[in-house]
Amino acid sequence: MAQCAAAAATSGDVNGDGKTKRKVAIITGITGQDGSYLAEFLLAKGMRRVILVFCNVLTVTRLNTEIDLGNAAHDDITIPYPTVQCVWQISFDLAEYTADVDGVGTLRLLDAVKTCGLTDTVRFYQASTSELYGKVQEIPQKETTPFYPRSPYGAAKLYAYWIVVNFREAYNLFAVNGILFNHESPRRGSNFVTRKISRSVAKIHLGQLQCFSLGNLDSKRDWGHAKDYVEAMWLMLQQEEPIDFVIATGEVHSVREFVEKAFKHVGKTIVWEGKNEEEVGRCQETGEIHVKVDPKYYRPTEVDFLQGDSSKALKIIGWKPRVTFEELVKEMVDADIELMRNNPNA
Ligand code: G4F
């Protein structure tokens, strides 16, 4: 799967004590944040064996590591970390590759399940995405909202979504799509906007950087915490029926607000001056410019606004987010301050 997505195939089922019967999980995309959180979550749930599939998006290497975690803490495991570009850049520049990994890659996994005669035992989770909604056709977006992807990544994920539905209907496979809205954490890749901001604010706070550049400050996202979202993945796999769900907080914030909140946490008030490419964010307390706009971060086709409605998930699987937007921003900035203090080149 994509470097930021995790998919789990499991033969597990609920025992009644909240633990799984057959404790094997395969997680793809282990270099992304979701893979590591999911592995930890499943181990805590009693899963005995978690196989981590390493997908290097740049060298097309797959399945080159298999690690039995046992009871070891995830932190004790060393997993090679590839050079990772941000999803949208890969997506637009390497559209064919994106289709191969994120679209056809899902088909390959499903086909493997079928070919091995495992359709009755495997439970398959597909890391679907709010990128499917792209140019949104309805606000907020829910399971019935029409899709309108705006990137090669979104288009590839659309195929993945439907091929999962098809295998479910054609072969009675327990396969589900988790339509996850943006979810972040201190483990988020540094090219995603939230982590780029938290790292930069941490560096500025520590005197290691003066200014950084962003693209579209007015883009709005429904940002949750990745830890909450991996719990939703697991819950979806514990149900009697395979059902697709939107997983989101329902709250929307702009990139601009994320910047303001992150700086506020380190005692800086950002005031905005100028328009479009000339816009800057200045620190009210010191007068220094800390944020600039650089059109190189604009996208060929932008997804301006995403807001999910996860009321179906609340009703059927009892899922709701725990971490607030404010807590998320603070956790990310604090973690990066700690990281940069110990290793300014991180
Ligand atoms: O953090 P982003 O790169 O995430 P994006 O594109 O929403 O995608 C993420 O969420 C999806 C779920 O909806 C996943 F499917 C996908 O895999 C990934 O996890 O960008 C968020 C917004 C965009 O509108 C972008 O234009 O932030 C805006 N932005 C503004 N300046 C920037 C920047 N994005 C990045 N990466 N870098 C900037 O400097």
Coordinates of C-alpha atoms and ligand atoms in Angstrom, one line a residue, residues 2 4-5 33 86-88 127-132 153 157 180-184 188 190-197 212-223 255 294 297-299 302-306, ligand 1:
A2 CA 1.0 3.6 0.1
C4 CA 1.3 6.3 4.7
A5 CA -1.3 3.6 4.8
Q33 CA 2.6 5.9 11.2
C86 CA 5.1 13.1 0.4
V87 CA 2.1 11.3 -1.0
W88 CA 0.8 14.0 -3.2
A127 CA -6.9 1.6 4.3
S128 CA -9.3 3.7 2.3
T129 CA -9.2 7.5 2.5
S130 CA -11.1 10.8 2.5
E131 CA -9.1 11.6 -0.6
L132 CA -11.9 9.7 -2.4
Y153 CA -3.6 8.7 -5.4
K157 CA -7.7 4.4 -4.0
L180 CA -10.3 7.4 7.2
F181 CA -10.0 11.2 7.3
N182 CA -6.6 12.8 8.0
H183 CA -5.0 11.4 11.1
E184 CA -1.8 12.6 12.5
R188 CA 3.5 11.3 10.9
S190 CA 7.6 15.1 8.0
N191 CA 6.3 16.0 4.5
F192 CA 2.7 16.0 5.6
V193 CA 1.6 19.5 6.6
T194 CA 0.9 18.9 10.3
R195 CA 4.3 17.4 11.0
K196 CA 6.1 19.9 8.8
I197 CA 4.5 22.6 11.0
F212 CA 9.6 28.0 6.9
S213 CA 7.3 28.0 3.9
L214 CA 3.9 26.4 3.3
G215 CA 1.5 26.2 0.3
N216 CA -2.2 26.6 0.7
L217 CA -2.9 28.1 4.1
D218 CA -6.6 28.0 3.7
S219 CA -7.0 24.3 2.9
K220 CA -9.2 22.7 5.6
R221 CA -9.0 19.3 7.0
D222 CA -10.7 17.0 9.6
W223 CA -7.6 16.0 11.6
V255 CA -3.7 24.8 7.8
D294 CA 5.8 29.3 -1.5
Y297 CA 3.8 23.6 -2.4
Y298 CA 0.5 24.3 -4.3
R299 CA -1.0 21.2 -5.9
E302 CA -6.3 20.8 -4.6
V303 CA -8.6 19.2 -2.1
D304 CA -9.8 22.3 -0.4
F305 CA -12.1 21.0 2.3
L306 CA -12.7 17.7 4.0
Ligands
G4F1 O1 -0.9 16.9 5.1 P1 -1.2 16.8 3.7 O2 -0.1 16.5 2.7 O3 -2.3 15.6 3.6 P2 -3.4 15.3 2.5 O4 -3.0 15.7 1.1 O5 -4.7 15.7 3.0 O6 -3.4 13.7 2.5 C1 -3.4 12.9 3.7 O7 -4.6 12.7 4.1 C2 -5.4 11.8 3.3 C3 -6.7 11.6 4.0 O8 -7.6 12.5 3.5 C4 -4.7 10.5 3.0 F1 -5.4 9.8 2.2 C5 -3.4 10.8 2.5 O9 -2.7 9.5 2.4 C6 -2.7 11.6 3.5 O10 -2.6 10.9 4.7 O11 -1.9 18.1 3.1 C7 -3.0 18.7 3.8 C8 -3.3 20.0 3.2 C9 -3.4 20.1 1.7 O12 -4.5 20.8 1.3 C10 -2.2 20.8 1.2 O13 -2.3 21.6 0.1 O14 -2.3 20.9 3.6 C11 -2.0 21.7 2.4 N1 -0.6 22.3 2.5 C12 -0.3 23.6 2.6 N2 1.1 23.7 2.7 C13 0.5 21.5 2.5 C14 1.6 22.4 2.6 N3 0.7 20.2 2.5 C15 2.0 19.7 2.5 N4 2.2 18.4 2.5 N5 3.1 20.6 2.6 C16 2.9 22.0 2.7 O15 3.9 22.7 2.7

